[in-house]
Each structure stands twice: as structure tokens, then as C-alpha cells.
Amino acid sequence: MADLFGYFLNYLSGIDLPRCLYLSCSHDPEPPVARGDMALLWAPCLGEASLGVCLQLQACGVTSIEVLPCSRGRITHAQAWLDLSPGVCHWASSNSSTTSGLSRFSLPKKGAVVHLDRLAPSRRSLLGLQDPLPIDWRLNNQARTVAAIGVLRRQGMEIPLEPCVRCQALEVLDDMGLCALCVAKGDNPFVSIVPPVLRDVGER
């Protein structure tokens, strides 16, 4: 069954895709965005977004994603998003924990600001004029991520993400086909040391 983010993907199918999509926490101040851009405010916190969020957005045609820092420091998957979607997903600011000094955000607020937990149907969707999505938004999150990986790989992207052979979680896998979560729990008897990069990505 679709979750709130699945409904957001369906919402995207009924609008012109934003030039840049900003991901932010709903508990932080609304970022002003320029015309043609969009801010998605994740409720209650962007730290709850899954590993496959940016892959799903990318598969649905979003070409630029910027992640705003969480004021509570809870975005656990941000670096994995950047690593899995290079050239598409970026930090919104590398110099400041706020957006007040960014030139993009100094423009008058004209872009759309959407709350994940308060989505309204688009005009096109009400008229049945939505564009078809390459992945089924009604699937659960993991199934959508698997479908997104398939779409992006057919476009020539290399994505180091597969379902774990033991727990089926979607994580960066080791040579045994197991995720860092399984290795950390001792489910892989052949690996005694978890590489830091896998441990960092595998943490939830």
C-alpha cells in the first residue's frame, strides 16, 4: 500500500516537474524558493525518509534535488542519497546550516511549498490528465525503490543497491550479498570487520 511519499509521487505526475526540488523538515522554517522550484516539507522530520527517496524521485524525472540540513541533525541517509544520485542530489548549502545566505533563496518567494502530510490533488489529476509514472506509486516504499533502480539502470546508471539475500532490506551490499545491518548483527560468519562506508550507509 502506498505511503505519503507514494502519494507525493502521484502528485508530481499531475504537475510540471520542478526545476529543483528542495527536501526539508516540516519542523524547520519554510524555505523561500524561486519560481519553477518546489520545496517538499517532510513530516515530521526528513530524518524519517528512506534510503530510496532520491532514487524514486530521479526515476520519476526530477533532475535536481537539494537537501536542506535538519536543525535537529537527524537526516541519517543524506550522504547515501548524494552517493546514490551523483550529479542530481546535493546539499543545499555547504557553508551554513541555514539557507538565509544562499543566493537562490534570496529571491522573492514564488515557488511551490508542499507539505507531505497535507497534499491536495492537482488540477490535472482532477481532470484525469496526469502523466504516467515509470514506477507504480501505489507500491510500498521498498517495491518502489526496486522499480526505480530498474528504471535508472535501463538508462545506464550504475547503482550499488540490491535487496539483501538474508533480510531483503535495501542496503549497499558486501561481496557476500549481505547488507551492513546483517553483518553488524553477526549474520555473516565470513565477515568480522564492517567497512566504515558500509556501516555508515547501513545505519537507520
PDB file of C-alpha atoms in Angstrom:
ATOM      1  CA  MET A   1       0.000   0.000   0.000  1.00  0.00           C
ATOM      2  CA  ALA A   2       1.266   3.470  -0.826  1.00  0.00           C
ATOM      3  CA  ASP A   3       2.580   5.717   1.919  1.00  0.00           C
ATOM      4  CA  LEU A   4       2.580   9.525   1.991  1.00  0.00           C
ATOM      5  CA  PHE A   5       5.629   9.708  -0.266  1.00  0.00           C
ATOM      6  CA  GLY A   6       3.903   7.444  -2.776  1.00  0.00           C
ATOM      7  CA  TYR A   7       1.040   9.942  -2.863  1.00  0.00           C
ATOM      8  CA  PHE A   8       3.575  12.715  -3.450  1.00  0.00           C
ATOM      9  CA  LEU A   9       4.945  10.861  -6.490  1.00  0.00           C
ATOM     10  CA  ASN A  10       1.377  10.626  -7.768  1.00  0.00           C
ATOM     11  CA  TYR A  11       1.031  14.366  -7.140  1.00  0.00           C
ATOM     12  CA  LEU A  12       4.144  15.012  -9.270  1.00  0.00           C
ATOM     13  CA  SER A  13       2.513  13.201 -12.180  1.00  0.00           C
ATOM     14  CA  GLY A  14      -0.151  15.901 -12.309  1.00  0.00           C
ATOM     15  CA  ILE A  15       2.099  18.985 -12.348  1.00  0.00           C
ATOM     16  CA  ASP A  16       5.027  20.384 -14.302  1.00  0.00           C
ATOM     17  CA  LEU A  17       8.094  18.884 -12.650  1.00  0.00           C
ATOM     18  CA  PRO A  18      10.057  21.416 -10.589  1.00  0.00           C
ATOM     19  CA  ARG A  19      13.366  22.662 -11.921  1.00  0.00           C
ATOM     20  CA  CYS A  20      14.802  21.882  -8.483  1.00  0.00           C
ATOM     21  CA  LEU A  21      13.162  20.042  -5.591  1.00  0.00           C
ATOM     22  CA  TYR A  22      14.259  21.028  -2.095  1.00  0.00           C
ATOM     23  CA  LEU A  23      13.807  18.475   0.680  1.00  0.00           C
ATOM     24  CA  SER A  24      13.299  19.987   4.117  1.00  0.00           C
ATOM     25  CA  CYS A  25      11.892  19.114   7.538  1.00  0.00           C
ATOM     26  CA  SER A  26       8.408  20.316   8.383  1.00  0.00           C
ATOM     27  CA  HIS A  27       9.613  21.362  11.845  1.00  0.00           C
ATOM     28  CA  ASP A  28      12.059  23.860  10.300  1.00  0.00           C
ATOM     29  CA  PRO A  29      11.136  27.268   8.801  1.00  0.00           C
ATOM     30  CA  GLU A  30       9.680  27.179   5.300  1.00  0.00           C
ATOM     31  CA  PRO A  31      12.432  27.889   2.780  1.00  0.00           C
ATOM     32  CA  PRO A  32      11.608  30.529   0.144  1.00  0.00           C
ATOM     33  CA  VAL A  33      12.049  29.045  -3.314  1.00  0.00           C
ATOM     34  CA  ALA A  34      12.320  30.617  -6.744  1.00  0.00           C
ATOM     35  CA  ARG A  35       9.657  30.342  -9.421  1.00  0.00           C
ATOM     36  CA  GLY A  36       9.783  26.929 -11.076  1.00  0.00           C
ATOM     37  CA  ASP A  37      11.265  25.254  -7.989  1.00  0.00           C
ATOM     38  CA  MET A  38       9.492  23.383  -5.197  1.00  0.00           C
ATOM     39  CA  ALA A  39      10.125  22.665  -1.528  1.00  0.00           C
ATOM     40  CA  LEU A  40       8.807  19.425  -0.051  1.00  0.00           C
ATOM     41  CA  LEU A  41       8.405  19.664   3.727  1.00  0.00           C
ATOM     42  CA  TRP A  42       8.746  16.187   5.211  1.00  0.00           C
ATOM     43  CA  ALA A  43       6.558  15.485   8.240  1.00  0.00           C
ATOM     44  CA  PRO A  44       7.533  15.152  10.954  1.00  0.00           C
ATOM     45  CA  CYS A  45      11.233  15.127  10.011  1.00  0.00           C
ATOM     46  CA  LEU A  46      13.340  14.411   6.923  1.00  0.00           C
ATOM     47  CA  GLY A  47      15.302  12.013   9.086  1.00  0.00           C
ATOM     48  CA  GLU A  48      12.439   9.536   8.605  1.00  0.00           C
ATOM     49  CA  ALA A  49      12.804   9.485   4.815  1.00  0.00           C
ATOM     50  CA  SER A  50      14.053   6.198   3.396  1.00  0.00           C
ATOM     51  CA  LEU A  51      17.251   5.327   1.568  1.00  0.00           C
ATOM     52  CA  GLY A  52      15.432   5.130  -1.778  1.00  0.00           C
ATOM     53  CA  VAL A  53      13.683   8.520  -1.764  1.00  0.00           C
ATOM     54  CA  CYS A  54      16.014  10.298  -4.181  1.00  0.00           C
ATOM     55  CA  LEU A  55      16.199   7.272  -6.478  1.00  0.00           C
ATOM     56  CA  GLN A  56      12.408   7.260  -6.727  1.00  0.00           C
ATOM     57  CA  LEU A  57      12.329  10.992  -7.468  1.00  0.00           C
ATOM     58  CA  GLN A  58      15.067  10.621 -10.074  1.00  0.00           C
ATOM     59  CA  ALA A  59      13.243   7.731 -11.770  1.00  0.00           C
ATOM     60  CA  CYS A  60      10.121   9.918 -11.934  1.00  0.00           C
ATOM     61  CA  GLY A  61      12.003  12.641 -13.814  1.00  0.00           C
ATOM     62  CA  VAL A  62      13.249  15.011 -11.103  1.00  0.00           C
ATOM     63  CA  THR A  63      16.685  16.164 -12.274  1.00  0.00           C
ATOM     64  CA  SER A  64      17.846  18.306  -9.348  1.00  0.00           C
ATOM     65  CA  ILE A  65      17.358  17.601  -5.642  1.00  0.00           C
ATOM     66  CA  GLU A  66      18.784  19.729  -2.842  1.00  0.00           C
ATOM     67  CA  VAL A  67      18.695  18.607   0.781  1.00  0.00           C
ATOM     68  CA  LEU A  68      18.332  21.252   3.460  1.00  0.00           C
ATOM     69  CA  PRO A  69      20.047  20.421   6.752  1.00  0.00           C
ATOM     70  CA  CYS A  70      17.815  19.308   9.609  1.00  0.00           C
ATOM     71  CA  SER A  71      18.041  21.665  12.591  1.00  0.00           C
ATOM     72  CA  ARG A  72      17.973  18.595  14.845  1.00  0.00           C
ATOM     73  CA  GLY A  73      20.691  16.751  12.914  1.00  0.00           C
ATOM     74  CA  ARG A  74      18.542  13.706  12.215  1.00  0.00           C
ATOM     75  CA  ILE A  75      18.992  13.132   8.456  1.00  0.00           C
ATOM     76  CA  THR A  76      20.722   9.751   8.579  1.00  0.00           C
ATOM     77  CA  HIS A  77      20.559   8.866   4.868  1.00  0.00           C
ATOM     78  CA  ALA A  78      21.651  12.203   3.358  1.00  0.00           C
ATOM     79  CA  GLN A  79      25.161  11.128   2.364  1.00  0.00           C
ATOM     80  CA  ALA A  80      23.811   7.891   0.888  1.00  0.00           C
ATOM     81  CA  TRP A  81      21.324   9.930  -1.176  1.00  0.00           C
ATOM     82  CA  LEU A  82      24.192  12.005  -2.551  1.00  0.00           C
ATOM     83  CA  ASP A  83      26.309   8.903  -3.267  1.00  0.00           C
ATOM     84  CA  LEU A  84      23.459   7.019  -4.979  1.00  0.00           C
ATOM     85  CA  SER A  85      22.325  10.009  -7.086  1.00  0.00           C
ATOM     86  CA  PRO A  86      25.556  11.814  -8.007  1.00  0.00           C
ATOM     87  CA  GLY A  87      25.042  14.969 -10.000  1.00  0.00           C
ATOM     88  CA  VAL A  88      21.349  15.026  -9.071  1.00  0.00           C
ATOM     89  CA  CYS A  89      21.215  15.177  -5.273  1.00  0.00           C
ATOM     90  CA  HIS A  90      23.206  17.813  -3.362  1.00  0.00           C
ATOM     91  CA  TRP A  91      23.305  19.577  -0.033  1.00  0.00           C
ATOM     92  CA  ALA A  92      21.506  22.914  -0.359  1.00  0.00           C
ATOM     93  CA  SER A  93      24.339  24.629   1.492  1.00  0.00           C
ATOM     94  CA  SER A  94      27.889  23.522   2.144  1.00  0.00           C
ATOM     95  CA  ASN A  95      28.821  26.616   4.149  1.00  0.00           C
ATOM     96  CA  SER A  96      25.939  27.240   6.505  1.00  0.00           C
ATOM     97  CA  SER A  97      23.326  25.350   8.490  1.00  0.00           C
ATOM     98  CA  THR A  98      20.685  27.836   7.335  1.00  0.00           C
ATOM     99  CA  THR A  99      19.509  28.955   3.905  1.00  0.00           C
ATOM    100  CA  SER A 100      19.479  32.679   4.672  1.00  0.00           C
ATOM    101  CA  GLY A 101      22.803  33.278   2.945  1.00  0.00           C
ATOM    102  CA  LEU A 102      22.078  31.335  -0.226  1.00  0.00           C
ATOM    103  CA  SER A 103      21.653  33.423  -3.365  1.00  0.00           C
ATOM    104  CA  ARG A 104      18.929  31.059  -4.638  1.00  0.00           C
ATOM    105  CA  PHE A 105      16.897  31.644  -1.512  1.00  0.00           C
ATOM    106  CA  SER A 106      17.341  35.426  -1.594  1.00  0.00           C
ATOM    107  CA  LEU A 107      14.872  35.588  -4.483  1.00  0.00           C
ATOM    108  CA  PRO A 108      11.245  36.518  -3.734  1.00  0.00           C
ATOM    109  CA  LYS A 109       9.239  33.503  -2.645  1.00  0.00           C
ATOM    110  CA  LYS A 110       7.394  32.344  -5.763  1.00  0.00           C
ATOM    111  CA  GLY A 111       7.922  28.621  -5.973  1.00  0.00           C
ATOM    112  CA  ALA A 112       5.639  25.966  -4.538  1.00  0.00           C
ATOM    113  CA  VAL A 113       5.932  24.750  -0.953  1.00  0.00           C
ATOM    114  CA  VAL A 114       4.269  21.370  -0.406  1.00  0.00           C
ATOM    115  CA  HIS A 115       3.664  19.626   2.913  1.00  0.00           C
ATOM    116  CA  LEU A 116       3.992  15.860   2.634  1.00  0.00           C
ATOM    117  CA  ASP A 117       1.156  15.298   5.100  1.00  0.00           C
ATOM    118  CA  ARG A 118      -1.153  17.917   3.535  1.00  0.00           C
ATOM    119  CA  LEU A 119      -1.198  17.102  -0.170  1.00  0.00           C
ATOM    120  CA  ALA A 120      -4.058  18.429  -2.249  1.00  0.00           C
ATOM    121  CA  PRO A 121      -4.917  16.908  -5.646  1.00  0.00           C
ATOM    122  CA  SER A 122      -3.544  18.823  -8.612  1.00  0.00           C
ATOM    123  CA  ARG A 123      -5.905  20.325 -11.180  1.00  0.00           C
ATOM    124  CA  ARG A 124      -4.660  17.906 -13.839  1.00  0.00           C
ATOM    125  CA  SER A 125      -5.323  14.905 -11.632  1.00  0.00           C
ATOM    126  CA  LEU A 126      -8.892  16.062 -11.043  1.00  0.00           C
ATOM    127  CA  LEU A 127      -9.324  16.225 -14.821  1.00  0.00           C
ATOM    128  CA  GLY A 128      -7.627  12.861 -15.379  1.00  0.00           C
ATOM    129  CA  LEU A 129      -4.736  14.464 -17.278  1.00  0.00           C
ATOM    130  CA  GLN A 130      -1.817  13.104 -15.269  1.00  0.00           C
ATOM    131  CA  ASP A 131       1.328  11.902 -16.990  1.00  0.00           C
ATOM    132  CA  PRO A 132       2.112   8.191 -16.496  1.00  0.00           C
ATOM    133  CA  LEU A 133       4.834   7.449 -13.960  1.00  0.00           C
ATOM    134  CA  PRO A 134       7.612   4.931 -14.717  1.00  0.00           C
ATOM    135  CA  ILE A 135       7.063   3.343 -11.283  1.00  0.00           C
ATOM    136  CA  ASP A 136       3.792   2.476  -9.565  1.00  0.00           C
ATOM    137  CA  TRP A 137       3.242   4.998  -6.756  1.00  0.00           C
ATOM    138  CA  ARG A 138       0.772   2.597  -5.094  1.00  0.00           C
ATOM    139  CA  LEU A 139       3.511   0.083  -4.221  1.00  0.00           C
ATOM    140  CA  ASN A 140       5.145   0.114  -0.809  1.00  0.00           C
ATOM    141  CA  ASN A 141       8.367   2.039  -0.376  1.00  0.00           C
ATOM    142  CA  GLN A 142      10.802  -0.835  -0.906  1.00  0.00           C
ATOM    143  CA  ALA A 143       8.989  -2.089  -4.022  1.00  0.00           C
ATOM    144  CA  ARG A 144       9.040   1.438  -5.467  1.00  0.00           C
ATOM    145  CA  THR A 145      12.773   1.683  -4.806  1.00  0.00           C
ATOM    146  CA  VAL A 146      13.418  -1.645  -6.551  1.00  0.00           C
ATOM    147  CA  ALA A 147      11.346  -0.430  -9.514  1.00  0.00           C
ATOM    148  CA  ALA A 148      13.212   2.899  -9.551  1.00  0.00           C
ATOM    149  CA  ILE A 149      16.559   1.103  -9.612  1.00  0.00           C
ATOM    150  CA  GLY A 150      15.367  -0.881 -12.622  1.00  0.00           C
ATOM    151  CA  VAL A 151      14.297   2.307 -14.432  1.00  0.00           C
ATOM    152  CA  LEU A 152      17.592   4.065 -13.745  1.00  0.00           C
ATOM    153  CA  ARG A 153      19.720   1.063 -14.688  1.00  0.00           C
ATOM    154  CA  ARG A 154      17.933   0.850 -18.020  1.00  0.00           C
ATOM    155  CA  GLN A 155      19.006   4.453 -18.501  1.00  0.00           C
ATOM    156  CA  GLY A 156      22.628   3.401 -17.977  1.00  0.00           C
ATOM    157  CA  MET A 157      23.122   4.272 -14.310  1.00  0.00           C
ATOM    158  CA  GLU A 158      25.177   2.060 -12.012  1.00  0.00           C
ATOM    159  CA  ILE A 159      23.535   1.804  -8.578  1.00  0.00           C
ATOM    160  CA  PRO A 160      25.185  -0.268  -5.796  1.00  0.00           C
ATOM    161  CA  LEU A 161      21.902  -1.107  -4.111  1.00  0.00           C
ATOM    162  CA  GLU A 162      20.206  -4.519  -4.017  1.00  0.00           C
ATOM    163  CA  PRO A 163      17.857  -6.428  -1.696  1.00  0.00           C
ATOM    164  CA  CYS A 164      19.890  -8.295   0.932  1.00  0.00           C
ATOM    165  CA  VAL A 165      19.868 -12.073   0.349  1.00  0.00           C
ATOM    166  CA  ARG A 166      19.127 -12.652   4.032  1.00  0.00           C
ATOM    167  CA  CYS A 167      16.810  -9.896   5.301  1.00  0.00           C
ATOM    168  CA  GLN A 168      15.706  -8.390   1.943  1.00  0.00           C
ATOM    169  CA  ALA A 169      16.435  -4.867   3.186  1.00  0.00           C
ATOM    170  CA  LEU A 170      17.645  -2.469   0.520  1.00  0.00           C
ATOM    171  CA  GLU A 171      21.178  -1.509   1.501  1.00  0.00           C
ATOM    172  CA  VAL A 172      24.633  -1.288  -0.041  1.00  0.00           C
ATOM    173  CA  LEU A 173      25.755  -4.926  -0.050  1.00  0.00           C
ATOM    174  CA  ASP A 174      29.089  -6.579   0.642  1.00  0.00           C
ATOM    175  CA  ASP A 175      30.675  -9.289  -1.521  1.00  0.00           C
ATOM    176  CA  MET A 176      28.557 -11.937   0.223  1.00  0.00           C
ATOM    177  CA  GLY A 177      25.316 -10.222  -0.821  1.00  0.00           C
ATOM    178  CA  LEU A 178      24.542  -9.146   2.742  1.00  0.00           C
ATOM    179  CA  CYS A 179      23.817  -5.647   3.995  1.00  0.00           C
ATOM    180  CA  ALA A 180      25.698  -3.834   6.725  1.00  0.00           C
ATOM    181  CA  LEU A 181      22.767  -4.378   9.093  1.00  0.00           C
ATOM    182  CA  CYS A 182      23.094  -8.174   8.809  1.00  0.00           C
ATOM    183  CA  VAL A 183      26.865  -8.009   9.141  1.00  0.00           C
ATOM    184  CA  ALA A 184      26.614  -5.798  12.219  1.00  0.00           C
ATOM    185  CA  LYS A 185      24.219  -8.327  13.794  1.00  0.00           C
ATOM    186  CA  GLY A 186      26.686 -11.153  13.109  1.00  0.00           C
ATOM    187  CA  ASP A 187      24.524 -12.790  10.439  1.00  0.00           C
ATOM    188  CA  ASN A 188      27.510 -13.096   8.086  1.00  0.00           C
ATOM    189  CA  PRO A 189      30.012 -15.544   9.653  1.00  0.00           C
ATOM    190  CA  PHE A 190      32.622 -14.809   6.976  1.00  0.00           C
ATOM    191  CA  VAL A 191      32.954 -11.085   7.721  1.00  0.00           C
ATOM    192  CA  SER A 192      34.364  -9.940  11.043  1.00  0.00           C
ATOM    193  CA  ILE A 193      35.011  -6.274  10.263  1.00  0.00           C
ATOM    194  CA  VAL A 194      32.393  -3.985   8.754  1.00  0.00           C
ATOM    195  CA  PRO A 195      33.958  -1.400   6.401  1.00  0.00           C
ATOM    196  CA  PRO A 196      33.141   2.102   7.737  1.00  0.00           C
ATOM    197  CA  VAL A 197      31.455   3.186   4.495  1.00  0.00           C
ATOM    198  CA  LEU A 198      29.039   0.251   4.662  1.00  0.00           C
ATOM    199  CA  ARG A 199      28.438   0.748   8.378  1.00  0.00           C
ATOM    200  CA  ASP A 200      27.614   4.431   7.839  1.00  0.00           C
ATOM    201  CA  VAL A 201      25.212   3.773   4.962  1.00  0.00           C
ATOM    202  CA  GLY A 202      23.586   0.810   6.643  1.00  0.00           C
ATOM    203  CA  GLU A 203      22.644   2.650   9.812  1.00  0.00           C
ATOM    204  CA  ARG A 204      18.962   3.587  10.067  1.00  0.00           C
TER     205      ARG A 204
END
